[in-house]
Amino acid sequence: MTAPGPTCSRCGRARSAEPDPLAALSWVSTKDNGRSQWLCTTCARDHVRDIEAKLPDEYW
């Protein structure tokens, strides 16, 4: 049995649901309080300034 693939922590989209393999490569991995989280391409693009400013998720 394999572990389920990553899902977006903002919208819940599964990375395995990406129709384009290159789009799956553009997902963003973040680490918050020692816990890994993933953002899909769309959510990462929408919040790129917040991510770069290292704002806590509750400000997004």
mmCIF file of N, CA and C in Angstrom, residues 9-31:
data_model
loop_
_atom_site.group_PDB
_atom_site.id
_atom_site.type_symbol
_atom_site.label_atom_id
_atom_site.label_comp_id
_atom_site.label_asym_id
_atom_site.label_seq_id
_atom_site.Cartn_x
_atom_site.Cartn_y
_atom_site.Cartn_z
ATOM 1 N N SER A 9 -2.850 22.537 0.937
ATOM 2 C CA SER A 9 -3.342 22.902 2.270
ATOM 3 C C SER A 9 -4.360 24.045 2.215
ATOM 4 N N ARG A 10 -4.485 24.726 1.092
ATOM 5 C CA ARG A 10 -5.451 25.823 0.960
ATOM 6 C C ARG A 10 -6.770 25.362 0.327
ATOM 7 N N CYS A 11 -6.694 24.674 -0.817
ATOM 8 C CA CYS A 11 -7.920 24.328 -1.552
ATOM 9 C C CYS A 11 -8.252 22.839 -1.515
ATOM 10 N N GLY A 12 -7.310 21.997 -1.093
ATOM 11 C CA GLY A 12 -7.576 20.569 -0.982
ATOM 12 C C GLY A 12 -7.353 19.767 -2.251
ATOM 13 N N ARG A 13 -6.899 20.399 -3.316
ATOM 14 C CA ARG A 13 -6.647 19.680 -4.570
ATOM 15 C C ARG A 13 -5.525 18.665 -4.369
ATOM 16 N N ALA A 14 -5.690 17.477 -4.953
ATOM 17 C CA ALA A 14 -4.662 16.439 -4.869
ATOM 18 C C ALA A 14 -3.664 16.619 -6.005
ATOM 19 N N ARG A 15 -2.388 16.474 -5.684
ATOM 20 C CA ARG A 15 -1.361 16.620 -6.717
ATOM 21 C C ARG A 15 -1.504 15.532 -7.775
ATOM 22 N N SER A 16 -1.961 14.368 -7.381
ATOM 23 C CA SER A 16 -2.135 13.273 -8.338
ATOM 24 C C SER A 16 -3.249 13.565 -9.349
ATOM 25 N N ALA A 17 -4.108 14.554 -9.063
ATOM 26 C CA ALA A 17 -5.198 14.914 -9.969
ATOM 27 C C ALA A 17 -4.750 15.859 -11.087
ATOM 28 N N GLU A 18 -3.502 16.327 -11.040
ATOM 29 C CA GLU A 18 -3.004 17.236 -12.073
ATOM 30 C C GLU A 18 -2.927 16.499 -13.410
ATOM 31 N N PRO A 19 -3.576 17.031 -14.447
ATOM 32 C CA PRO A 19 -3.543 16.362 -15.751
ATOM 33 C C PRO A 19 -2.174 16.477 -16.442
ATOM 34 N N ASP A 20 -1.444 17.527 -16.140
ATOM 35 C CA ASP A 20 -0.149 17.778 -16.774
ATOM 36 C C ASP A 20 0.971 17.445 -15.783
ATOM 37 N N PRO A 21 1.868 16.519 -16.132
ATOM 38 C CA PRO A 21 2.955 16.172 -15.206
ATOM 39 C C PRO A 21 3.844 17.361 -14.843
ATOM 40 N N LEU A 22 4.010 18.310 -15.754
ATOM 41 C CA LEU A 22 4.827 19.495 -15.449
ATOM 42 C C LEU A 22 4.146 20.377 -14.413
ATOM 43 N N ALA A 23 2.832 20.427 -14.424
ATOM 44 C CA ALA A 23 2.101 21.205 -13.418
ATOM 45 C C ALA A 23 2.295 20.591 -12.034
ATOM 46 N N ALA A 24 2.379 19.274 -11.962
ATOM 47 C CA ALA A 24 2.606 18.611 -10.673
ATOM 48 C C ALA A 24 3.977 18.968 -10.107
ATOM 49 N N LEU A 25 4.933 19.243 -10.973
ATOM 50 C CA LEU A 25 6.276 19.621 -10.524
ATOM 51 C C LEU A 25 6.337 21.038 -9.979
ATOM 52 N N SER A 26 5.342 21.861 -10.290
ATOM 53 C CA SER A 26 5.375 23.265 -9.869
ATOM 54 C C SER A 26 4.698 23.504 -8.519
ATOM 55 N N TRP A 27 4.300 22.452 -7.840
ATOM 56 C CA TRP A 27 3.728 22.603 -6.502
ATOM 57 C C TRP A 27 4.795 23.090 -5.544
ATOM 58 N N VAL A 28 4.376 23.812 -4.494
ATOM 59 C CA VAL A 28 5.289 24.404 -3.522
ATOM 60 C C VAL A 28 5.179 23.652 -2.196
ATOM 61 N N SER A 29 6.325 23.294 -1.658
ATOM 62 C CA SER A 29 6.367 22.651 -0.349
ATOM 63 C C SER A 29 6.827 23.679 0.680
ATOM 64 N N THR A 30 6.078 23.783 1.778
ATOM 65 C CA THR A 30 6.456 24.692 2.857
ATOM 66 C C THR A 30 6.555 23.892 4.149
ATOM 67 N N LYS A 31 7.270 24.416 5.090
ATOM 68 C CA LYS A 31 7.400 23.762 6.387
ATOM 69 C C LYS A 31 6.994 24.774 7.448
#
